[in-house]
PDB file of C-alpha atoms in Angstrom:
ATOM      1  CA  MET U 520      18.178  -4.383-108.052  1.00 47.00           C
ATOM      2  CA  ARG U 521      17.216  -3.757-104.382  1.00 51.00           C
ATOM      3  CA  ASP U 522      20.201  -2.599-102.110  1.00 54.00           C
ATOM      4  CA  LEU U 523      19.888  -4.739 -99.085  1.00 52.00           C
ATOM      5  CA  HIS U 524      22.507  -2.694 -97.147  1.00 52.00           C
ATOM      6  CA  LYS U 525      20.840   0.728 -97.271  1.00 52.00           C
ATOM      7  CA  LYS U 526      19.373   1.622 -93.818  1.00 53.00           C
ATOM      8  CA  LYS U 527      15.967   2.847 -93.423  1.00 55.00           C
ATOM      9  CA  PRO U 528      15.579   6.339 -92.034  1.00 56.00           C
ATOM     10  CA  ARG U 529      14.522   6.275 -88.448  1.00 58.00           C
ATOM     11  CA  VAL U 530      11.046   7.544 -88.094  1.00 53.00           C
ATOM     12  CA  ALA U 531      10.740   9.642 -84.934  1.00 52.00           C
ATOM     13  CA  PRO U 532       7.610   8.261 -82.685  1.00 53.00           C
ATOM     14  CA  LYS U 533       4.560  10.069 -82.665  1.00 54.00           C
ATOM     15  CA  ASN U 534       3.135  12.010 -79.194  1.00 53.00           C
ATOM     16  CA  ARG U 535       6.300  11.506 -77.502  1.00 53.00           C
ATOM     17  CA  LEU U 536       6.289  14.434 -74.696  1.00 52.00           C
ATOM     18  CA  LYS U 537       9.268  16.121 -73.428  1.00 55.00           C
ATOM     19  CA  LYS U 538      10.056  16.461 -69.659  1.00 56.00           C
ATOM     20  CA  PRO U 539      10.308  19.630 -68.263  1.00 61.00           C
ATOM     21  CA  PRO U 540      13.607  20.940 -66.999  1.00 64.00           C
ATOM     22  CA  ARG U 541      14.269  20.035 -63.201  1.00 65.00           C
ATOM     23  CA  PRO U 542      14.413  23.394 -61.309  1.00 65.00           C
ATOM     24  CA  PRO U 543      17.423  24.196 -59.626  1.00 67.00           C
ATOM     25  CA  ILE U 544      17.881  23.226 -56.079  1.00 64.00           C
ATOM     26  CA  ASN U 545      17.573  26.317 -53.488  1.00 60.00           C
ATOM     27  CA  PHE U 546      20.240  25.925 -51.320  1.00 56.00           C
ATOM     28  CA  ARG U 547      19.930  29.151 -49.603  1.00 66.00           C
ATOM     29  CA  ALA U 548      16.414  28.234 -48.341  1.00 63.00           C
ATOM     30  CA  ILE U 549      17.439  24.879 -47.092  1.00 61.00           C
ATOM     31  CA  PHE U 550      20.238  26.730 -45.230  1.00 56.00           C
ATOM     32  CA  LYS U 551      17.775  28.891 -43.525  1.00 64.00           C
ATOM     33  CA  LYS U 552      15.504  26.241 -42.296  1.00 65.00           C
ATOM     34  CA  VAL U 553      18.422  24.338 -40.962  1.00 60.00           C
ATOM     35  CA  SER U 554      20.002  27.261 -39.299  1.00 62.00           C
ATOM     36  CA  ARG U 555      16.468  28.233 -37.949  1.00 71.00           C
ATOM     37  CA  ALA U 556      15.929  24.702 -36.720  1.00 62.00           C
ATOM     38  CA  GLY U 557      19.519  24.441 -34.908  1.00 60.00           C
ATOM     39  CA  GLY U 558      19.024  27.884 -33.566  1.00 62.00           C
ATOM     40  CA  ILE U 559      16.006  26.698 -31.435  1.00 73.00           C
ATOM     41  CA  VAL U 560      17.542  23.707 -30.479  1.00 63.00           C
ATOM     42  CA  LEU U 561      20.611  25.534 -29.308  1.00 64.00           C
ATOM     43  CA  ALA U 562      18.628  28.228 -27.701  1.00 59.00           C
ATOM     44  CA  GLY U 563      16.459  25.453 -25.649  1.00 61.00           C
ATOM     45  CA  ALA U 564      19.487  23.857 -24.819  1.00 61.00           C
ATOM     46  CA  LEU U 565      20.795  27.076 -23.475  1.00 60.00           C
ATOM     47  CA  VAL U 566      17.629  27.534 -21.214  1.00 57.00           C
ATOM     48  CA  VAL U 567      18.189  24.004 -19.959  1.00 54.00           C
ATOM     49  CA  VAL U 568      21.927  24.837 -19.008  1.00 52.00           C
ATOM     50  CA  ILE U 569      21.029  28.148 -17.515  1.00 57.00           C
ATOM     51  CA  VAL U 570      18.149  26.798 -15.383  1.00 50.00           C
ATOM     52  CA  TYR U 571      20.266  23.966 -14.301  1.00 54.00           C
ATOM     53  CA  GLN U 572      23.068  26.395 -13.224  1.00 54.00           C
ATOM     54  CA  VAL U 573      20.654  28.532 -11.375  1.00 49.00           C
ATOM     55  CA  HIS U 574      18.795  25.640  -9.597  1.00 49.00           C
ATOM     56  CA  GLY U 575      22.472  24.416  -8.571  1.00 54.00           C
ATOM     57  CA  VAL U 576      23.352  28.054  -7.032  1.00 53.00           C
ATOM     58  CA  VAL U 577      19.904  28.534  -5.383  1.00 49.00           C
ATOM     59  CA  SER U 578      19.941  25.174  -3.818  1.00 48.00           C
ATOM     60  CA  ARG U 579      23.474  25.855  -2.418  1.00 55.00           C
ATOM     61  CA  THR U 580      22.397  29.133  -0.749  1.00 55.00           C
ATOM     62  CA  THR U 581      22.022  29.084   3.139  1.00 57.00           C
ATOM     63  CA  PHE U 582      18.526  30.767   2.356  1.00 68.00           C
ATOM     64  CA  LEU U 583      16.840  27.306   1.024  1.00 89.00           C
ATOM     65  CA  ARG U 584      18.636  25.000   3.650  1.00 95.00           C
ATOM     66  CA  LEU U 585      16.256  22.682   5.881  1.00 96.00           C
ATOM     67  CA  GLU U 586      16.434  23.678   9.241  1.00 96.00           C
ATOM     68  CA  ARG U 587      13.349  22.480  11.129  1.00 97.00           C
ATOM     69  CA  ILE U 588      11.776  19.007  10.627  1.00 97.00           C
ATOM     70  CA  GLU U 589       8.410  18.702  12.142  1.00 97.00           C
ATOM     71  CA  VAL U 590       6.971  15.258  12.969  1.00 98.00           C
ATOM     72  CA  SER U 591       3.275  14.626  13.835  1.00 97.00           C
ATOM     73  CA  PRO U 592       2.899  13.159  17.516  1.00 97.00           C
ATOM     74  CA  LEU U 593       3.563   9.240  17.526  1.00 97.00           C
ATOM     75  CA  THR U 594       2.761   6.387  19.655  1.00 94.00           C
ATOM     76  CA  ARG U 595       4.836   3.440  18.496  1.00 94.00           C
ATOM     77  CA  LEU U 596       7.455   5.068  16.743  1.00 96.00           C
ATOM     78  CA  THR U 597       9.828   7.932  17.619  1.00 97.00           C
ATOM     79  CA  ARG U 598      10.819  11.134  16.042  1.00 97.00           C
ATOM     80  CA  GLU U 599      14.155   9.744  15.445  1.00 97.00           C
ATOM     81  CA  GLU U 600      13.366   6.819  14.084  1.00 97.00           C
ATOM     82  CA  VAL U 601      11.012   8.458  11.609  1.00 98.00           C
ATOM     83  CA  ILE U 602      13.768  11.255  10.634  1.00 97.00           C
ATOM     84  CA  ASP U 603      16.270   8.464   9.942  1.00 97.00           C
ATOM     85  CA  GLN U 604      13.730   6.396   7.917  1.00 97.00           C
ATOM     86  CA  ALA U 605      12.914   9.528   6.105  1.00 97.00           C
ATOM     87  CA  GLY U 606      16.715   9.984   5.079  1.00 96.00           C
ATOM     88  CA  VAL U 607      16.792  13.705   5.650  1.00 97.00           C
ATOM     89  CA  LYS U 608      18.837  16.050   7.933  1.00 96.00           C
ATOM     90  CA  PRO U 609      19.219  19.543   8.840  1.00 95.00           C
ATOM     91  CA  GLY U 610      21.387  21.332   6.255  1.00 94.00           C
ATOM     92  CA  ASP U 611      19.786  19.365   3.100  1.00 95.00           C
ATOM     93  CA  GLY U 612      18.832  21.364   0.141  1.00 94.00           C
ATOM     94  CA  MET U 613      15.379  22.401   0.097  1.00 95.00           C
ATOM     95  CA  LEU U 614      14.821  22.251  -3.444  1.00 93.00           C
ATOM     96  CA  GLY U 615      16.297  18.782  -3.480  1.00 93.00           C
ATOM     97  CA  LEU U 616      14.133  17.100  -1.212  1.00 96.00           C
ATOM     98  CA  ARG U 617      12.247  14.310  -3.127  1.00 97.00           C
ATOM     99  CA  LEU U 618       8.793  14.434  -1.285  1.00 97.00           C
ATOM    100  CA  ARG U 619       7.437  11.245  -2.937  1.00 97.00           C
ATOM    101  CA  ARG U 620      10.534   9.331  -2.351  1.00 97.00           C
ATOM    102  CA  ILE U 621      10.683  10.242   1.383  1.00 98.00           C
ATOM    103  CA  GLY U 622       6.746   9.155   1.874  1.00 97.00           C
ATOM    104  CA  GLU U 623       7.926   5.591   0.042  1.00 97.00           C
ATOM    105  CA  MET U 624      10.649   5.128   2.530  1.00 97.00           C
ATOM    106  CA  LEU U 625       8.364   5.755   5.310  1.00 98.00           C
ATOM    107  CA  ALA U 626       5.549   3.824   4.388  1.00 97.00           C
ATOM    108  CA  LYS U 627       8.099   0.796   4.116  1.00 96.00           C
ATOM    109  CA  ASN U 628       7.679   0.838   7.832  1.00 97.00           C
ATOM    110  CA  PRO U 629       5.221  -1.691   8.897  1.00 96.00           C
ATOM    111  CA  TRP U 630       3.757   0.764  11.739  1.00 97.00           C
ATOM    112  CA  VAL U 631       2.967   3.175   9.366  1.00 97.00           C
ATOM    113  CA  GLU U 632      -0.631   3.345   8.010  1.00 96.00           C
ATOM    114  CA  LYS U 633      -0.730   6.644   5.945  1.00 96.00           C
ATOM    115  CA  VAL U 634       2.333   9.308   5.699  1.00 98.00           C
ATOM    116  CA  LYS U 635       2.001  12.731   4.254  1.00 98.00           C
ATOM    117  CA  VAL U 636       5.210  14.897   3.523  1.00 98.00           C
ATOM    118  CA  ARG U 637       5.092  18.515   2.965  1.00 98.00           C
ATOM    119  CA  ARG U 638       7.681  21.016   2.285  1.00 96.00           C
ATOM    120  CA  TYR U 639       7.211  24.810   3.702  1.00 96.00           C
ATOM    121  CA  PHE U 640      10.081  27.566   2.313  1.00 94.00           C
ATOM    122  CA  PRO U 641      12.274  28.472   3.248  1.00 93.00           C
ATOM    123  CA  HIS U 642      13.553  26.099   5.811  1.00 95.00           C
ATOM    124  CA  THR U 643      10.794  23.408   6.956  1.00 97.00           C
ATOM    125  CA  LEU U 644       9.882  19.883   6.176  1.00 98.00           C
ATOM    126  CA  ALA U 645       6.489  18.553   7.580  1.00 98.00           C
ATOM    127  CA  ILE U 646       5.904  14.831   8.129  1.00 98.00           C
ATOM    128  CA  GLU U 647       2.472  13.570   9.403  1.00 98.00           C
ATOM    129  CA  VAL U 648       2.440  10.068  10.201  1.00 98.00           C
ATOM    130  CA  VAL U 649      -0.782   7.933  10.802  1.00 97.00           C
ATOM    131  CA  GLU U 650       0.378   4.843  12.881  1.00 97.00           C
ATOM    132  CA  ARG U 651      -1.343   1.301  12.692  1.00 97.00           C
ATOM    133  CA  GLU U 652      -3.102   0.120  15.698  1.00 96.00           C
ATOM    134  CA  PRO U 653      -3.052  -3.421  16.687  1.00 97.00           C
ATOM    135  CA  VAL U 654      -6.269  -5.123  17.822  1.00 96.00           C
ATOM    136  CA  ALA U 655      -5.259  -8.809  18.113  1.00 97.00           C
ATOM    137  CA  VAL U 656      -2.671 -11.426  17.601  1.00 98.00           C
ATOM    138  CA  VAL U 657      -2.813 -13.701  15.008  1.00 98.00           C
ATOM    139  CA  ASN U 658      -1.327 -16.891  15.446  1.00 97.00           C
ATOM    140  CA  MET U 659      -0.092 -18.483  12.144  1.00 95.00           C
ATOM    141  CA  GLY U 660       2.898 -20.660  13.333  1.00 91.00           C
ATOM    142  CA  PHE U 661       4.427 -17.279  13.808  1.00 95.00           C
ATOM    143  CA  LEU U 662       2.513 -14.400  15.786  1.00 97.00           C
ATOM    144  CA  TYR U 663       1.478 -11.306  13.976  1.00 98.00           C
ATOM    145  CA  TYR U 664      -0.284  -7.954  14.456  1.00 98.00           C
ATOM    146  CA  LEU U 665      -3.726  -7.411  13.343  1.00 98.00           C
ATOM    147  CA  ASP U 666      -5.262  -4.169  12.891  1.00 97.00           C
ATOM    148  CA  LYS U 667      -8.816  -2.871  12.851  1.00 94.00           C
ATOM    149  CA  ARG U 668      -9.222  -3.350   8.959  1.00 94.00           C
ATOM    150  CA  GLY U 669      -8.175  -6.838   9.267  1.00 96.00           C
ATOM    151  CA  ASP U 670      -4.801  -6.555   7.804  1.00 96.00           C
ATOM    152  CA  VAL U 671      -2.162  -8.515   9.236  1.00 97.00           C
ATOM    153  CA  PHE U 672       0.695  -6.173   9.384  1.00 96.00           C
ATOM    154  CA  LYS U 673       3.793  -6.925  11.420  1.00 96.00           C
ATOM    155  CA  PRO U 674       5.432 -10.098  12.747  1.00 96.00           C
ATOM    156  CA  LEU U 675       5.997  -9.844  16.863  1.00 96.00           C
ATOM    157  CA  THR U 676       9.450  -9.269  17.799  1.00 94.00           C
ATOM    158  CA  VAL U 677      11.018  -8.852  21.327  1.00 92.00           C
ATOM    159  CA  GLY U 678       9.614  -6.364  23.352  1.00 89.00           C
ATOM    160  CA  ASP U 679       6.116  -6.242  21.532  1.00 94.00           C
ATOM    161  CA  ARG U 680       3.232  -6.265  23.624  1.00 93.00           C
ATOM    162  CA  LEU U 681       1.262  -9.851  23.904  1.00 93.00           C
ATOM    163  CA  ASP U 682      -2.003  -8.585  25.943  1.00 92.00           C
ATOM    164  CA  TYR U 683      -4.502  -8.776  22.673  1.00 94.00           C
ATOM    165  CA  PRO U 684      -7.004 -11.568  22.142  1.00 94.00           C
ATOM    166  CA  VAL U 685      -5.437 -14.288  19.928  1.00 97.00           C
ATOM    167  CA  VAL U 686      -6.937 -15.166  16.601  1.00 98.00           C
ATOM    168  CA  THR U 687      -6.358 -18.563  15.167  1.00 98.00           C
ATOM    169  CA  GLY U 688      -7.582 -20.706  12.456  1.00 97.00           C
ATOM    170  CA  VAL U 689      -6.069 -18.348   9.416  1.00 97.00           C
ATOM    171  CA  THR U 690      -2.885 -19.659   8.386  1.00 96.00           C
ATOM    172  CA  GLU U 691      -0.215 -17.944   6.231  1.00 95.00           C
ATOM    173  CA  ASP U 692      -1.193 -20.503   3.128  1.00 95.00           C
ATOM    174  CA  ASP U 693      -4.624 -19.149   3.543  1.00 95.00           C
ATOM    175  CA  LEU U 694      -3.445 -15.571   3.262  1.00 94.00           C
ATOM    176  CA  SER U 695      -1.519 -16.737   0.162  1.00 94.00           C
ATOM    177  CA  LYS U 696      -3.836 -18.613  -1.774  1.00 95.00           C
ATOM    178  CA  ASP U 697      -7.422 -16.856  -0.521  1.00 96.00           C
ATOM    179  CA  PRO U 698      -6.676 -13.412   0.570  1.00 96.00           C
ATOM    180  CA  ALA U 699     -10.073 -12.226   0.123  1.00 96.00           C
ATOM    181  CA  GLY U 700     -11.667 -15.008   1.947  1.00 96.00           C
ATOM    182  CA  SER U 701      -8.881 -14.875   4.819  1.00 97.00           C
ATOM    183  CA  LYS U 702      -9.601 -11.270   5.490  1.00 96.00           C
ATOM    184  CA  ALA U 703     -12.953 -11.796   5.508  1.00 97.00           C
ATOM    185  CA  ALA U 704     -12.580 -14.414   8.324  1.00 97.00           C
ATOM    186  CA  LEU U 705     -10.424 -11.819  10.229  1.00 97.00           C
ATOM    187  CA  GLN U 706     -12.706  -8.905   9.828  1.00 97.00           C
ATOM    188  CA  GLY U 707     -15.293 -11.303  11.260  1.00 97.00           C
ATOM    189  CA  ALA U 708     -13.093 -12.175  14.156  1.00 97.00           C
ATOM    190  CA  ILE U 709     -12.813  -8.159  14.780  1.00 97.00           C
ATOM    191  CA  GLU U 710     -16.572  -7.811  14.469  1.00 96.00           C
ATOM    192  CA  LEU U 711     -16.987 -10.489  17.225  1.00 96.00           C
ATOM    193  CA  MET U 712     -14.248  -8.505  19.357  1.00 96.00           C
ATOM    194  CA  GLY U 713     -16.555  -5.736  19.302  1.00 95.00           C
ATOM    195  CA  VAL U 714     -19.675  -7.280  20.364  1.00 95.00           C
ATOM    196  CA  LEU U 715     -17.722  -9.016  23.209  1.00 96.00           C
ATOM    197  CA  ALA U 716     -16.304  -5.345  24.082  1.00 94.00           C
ATOM    198  CA  LYS U 717     -19.812  -4.200  24.719  1.00 92.00           C
ATOM    199  CA  GLY U 718     -21.069  -6.958  26.828  1.00 89.00           C
ATOM    200  CA  SER U 719     -21.390  -6.553  30.535  1.00 86.00           C
ATOM    201  CA  VAL U 720     -21.304  -9.954  31.622  1.00 90.00           C
ATOM    202  CA  PHE U 721     -19.262 -12.211  29.251  1.00 93.00           C
ATOM    203  CA  ARG U 722     -16.895  -9.746  27.949  1.00 93.00           C
ATOM    204  CA  LEU U 723     -13.876  -9.609  25.852  1.00 94.00           C
ATOM    205  CA  THR U 724     -11.622  -9.934  28.962  1.00 93.00           C
ATOM    206  CA  ASP U 725     -13.104 -13.454  29.502  1.00 94.00           C
ATOM    207  CA  VAL U 726     -11.829 -14.707  26.218  1.00 95.00           C
ATOM    208  CA  SER U 727      -8.460 -15.797  25.379  1.00 94.00           C
ATOM    209  CA  GLU U 728      -8.596 -16.904  22.143  1.00 97.00           C
ATOM    210  CA  ILE U 729     -11.252 -16.635  18.662  1.00 98.00           C
ATOM    211  CA  HIS U 730     -10.700 -19.748  16.503  1.00 98.00           C
ATOM    212  CA  PHE U 731     -12.167 -19.657  12.919  1.00 98.00           C
ATOM    213  CA  ASP U 732     -13.048 -22.455  11.098  1.00 96.00           C
ATOM    214  CA  LYS U 733     -14.000 -22.601   7.257  1.00 93.00           C
ATOM    215  CA  GLY U 734     -16.760 -25.074   7.612  1.00 91.00           C
ATOM    216  CA  PHE U 735     -18.180 -24.202  11.208  1.00 94.00           C
ATOM    217  CA  GLY U 736     -17.625 -20.677  12.014  1.00 96.00           C
ATOM    218  CA  TYR U 737     -16.234 -19.157  15.202  1.00 98.00           C
ATOM    219  CA  THR U 738     -15.429 -20.621  18.610  1.00 98.00           C
ATOM    220  CA  LEU U 739     -14.570 -18.832  21.691  1.00 97.00           C
ATOM    221  CA  PHE U 740     -12.132 -20.230  24.128  1.00 97.00           C
ATOM    222  CA  THR U 741     -12.812 -18.845  27.845  1.00 96.00           C
ATOM    223  CA  ALA U 742      -9.462 -17.301  29.515  1.00 93.00           C
ATOM    224  CA  GLN U 743     -10.748 -19.625  32.582  1.00 91.00           C
ATOM    225  CA  GLY U 744     -10.353 -22.874  31.867  1.00 91.00           C
ATOM    226  CA  GLY U 745      -9.939 -22.432  27.946  1.00 94.00           C
ATOM    227  CA  VAL U 746     -13.873 -23.735  27.519  1.00 96.00           C
ATOM    228  CA  PRO U 747     -14.626 -23.589  23.820  1.00 97.00           C
ATOM    229  CA  VAL U 748     -17.542 -21.416  23.416  1.00 97.00           C
ATOM    230  CA  ARG U 749     -19.281 -22.548  19.978  1.00 97.00           C
ATOM    231  CA  LEU U 750     -20.831 -19.749  17.904  1.00 96.00           C
ATOM    232  CA  GLY U 751     -20.851 -20.840  14.336  1.00 96.00           C
ATOM    233  CA  ASN U 752     -21.452 -18.051  11.800  1.00 93.00           C
ATOM    234  CA  GLY U 753     -23.950 -15.371  12.206  1.00 89.00           C
ATOM    235  CA  SER U 754     -26.407 -13.786  15.056  1.00 92.00           C
ATOM    236  CA  HIS U 755     -23.366 -13.465  17.343  1.00 93.00           C
ATOM    237  CA  GLY U 756     -24.791 -10.702  19.266  1.00 93.00           C
ATOM    238  CA  GLU U 757     -28.039 -12.688  19.877  1.00 93.00           C
ATOM    239  CA  LYS U 758     -26.123 -15.930  20.807  1.00 94.00           C
ATOM    240  CA  LEU U 759     -23.775 -14.273  23.467  1.00 94.00           C
ATOM    241  CA  ALA U 760     -26.699 -12.173  25.176  1.00 93.00           C
ATOM    242  CA  ARG U 761     -27.962 -15.857  25.741  1.00 92.00           C
ATOM    243  CA  LEU U 762     -24.929 -16.655  27.153  1.00 94.00           C
ATOM    244  CA  ALA U 763     -24.606 -13.675  29.390  1.00 93.00           C
ATOM    245  CA  ARG U 764     -28.072 -14.624  31.032  1.00 92.00           C
ATOM    246  CA  ILE U 765     -26.770 -17.870  32.515  1.00 92.00           C
ATOM    247  CA  TYR U 766     -22.768 -17.002  32.539  1.00 92.00           C
ATOM    248  CA  GLY U 767     -22.836 -15.987  36.317  1.00 88.00           C
ATOM    249  CA  ASP U 768     -23.964 -19.585  37.291  1.00 88.00           C
ATOM    250  CA  LEU U 769     -21.439 -21.046  34.816  1.00 90.00           C
ATOM    251  CA  ARG U 770     -18.477 -19.473  35.724  1.00 89.00           C
ATOM    252  CA  ALA U 771     -17.702 -21.278  38.736  1.00 89.00           C
ATOM    253  CA  GLN U 772     -18.245 -24.518  36.699  1.00 90.00           C
ATOM    254  CA  LEU U 773     -15.919 -23.610  33.986  1.00 91.00           C
ATOM    255  CA  PRO U 774     -12.969 -25.962  34.995  1.00 90.00           C
ATOM    256  CA  GLY U 775     -15.431 -28.938  34.876  1.00 92.00           C
ATOM    257  CA  LEU U 776     -16.892 -27.869  31.508  1.00 94.00           C
ATOM    258  CA  GLN U 777     -16.220 -29.615  28.103  1.00 95.00           C
ATOM    259  CA  TYR U 778     -17.786 -27.343  26.214  1.00 96.00           C
ATOM    260  CA  ILE U 779     -20.542 -24.628  25.485  1.00 96.00           C
ATOM    261  CA  ASP U 780     -22.425 -24.593  22.310  1.00 97.00           C
ATOM    262  CA  LEU U 781     -24.542 -21.740  21.156  1.00 95.00           C
ATOM    263  CA  ASP U 782     -24.979 -22.551  17.740  1.00 94.00           C
ATOM    264  CA  TYR U 783     -28.608 -22.734  17.956  1.00 89.00           C
ATOM    265  CA  ASN U 784     -31.869 -20.551  18.001  1.00 82.00           C
ATOM    266  CA  ASP U 785     -33.241 -20.938  20.972  1.00 83.00           C
ATOM    267  CA  LYS U 786     -31.360 -22.955  23.285  1.00 88.00           C
ATOM    268  CA  ILE U 787     -27.619 -23.422  24.814  1.00 93.00           C
ATOM    269  CA  ILE U 788     -25.899 -26.933  25.121  1.00 94.00           C
ATOM    270  CA  VAL U 789     -23.618 -27.208  28.192  1.00 94.00           C
ATOM    271  CA  LYS U 790     -21.605 -30.455  28.216  1.00 92.00           C
ATOM    272  CA  LYS U 791     -19.797 -31.263  31.304  1.00 89.00           C
ATOM    273  CA  GLY U 792     -16.607 -33.127  31.233  1.00 75.00           C
TER     274      GLY U 792
END
């Protein structure tokens, strides 16, 4: 009779590979690598500290103190205004002067077009300022100066000169919504002033206002009587040359004229009031 409680012998699985023994961890090599890396970091930190300390010592020495501040010749600004806005003074450490920051501070002044700041060891700081030159006043509700590049750069304040041609027709809203078109219109007014400045009969001094209209173009207003002189767009030199031939006769009649229209190729229309 078969014994059901008898256990069968276990048969070992065939082709079973034995795992190789795990090598021991080399703590000594790891410690050497960590020590080497820590040494490099420590050495770098030590160099930084030494350089910082040396910089502090050198910057505190009287040998590297600011003694002379040179400022280029100025027309609108004063030397004192430039130095005050630059935020520097004699006795400042030469190494601590932040030239880029000084230039940025000076560039905030509306009269400053370009600025260069240089440091000359051991004692000198040189500031070279190129000032903006106004060529006209733009009336946009408030009065602003206009420079030769067609940039509106400064609102007029008490004491500012007003003896410039006045440009109208470009508003603050135009500058905001269409800066390129507005600048082109202002540059056109500047070019027109250049043509008038070369005139021998009808000159820039005979004009009190230059008005720009997006649809029509340019209209001048005479200083005497405020008579509109319609130019339109283009060929301004030719149109003004035709006016110059008869302007001597028209000058005495200006108070009674309604307008002068030059926006034609071969004629002038003079409308009496």
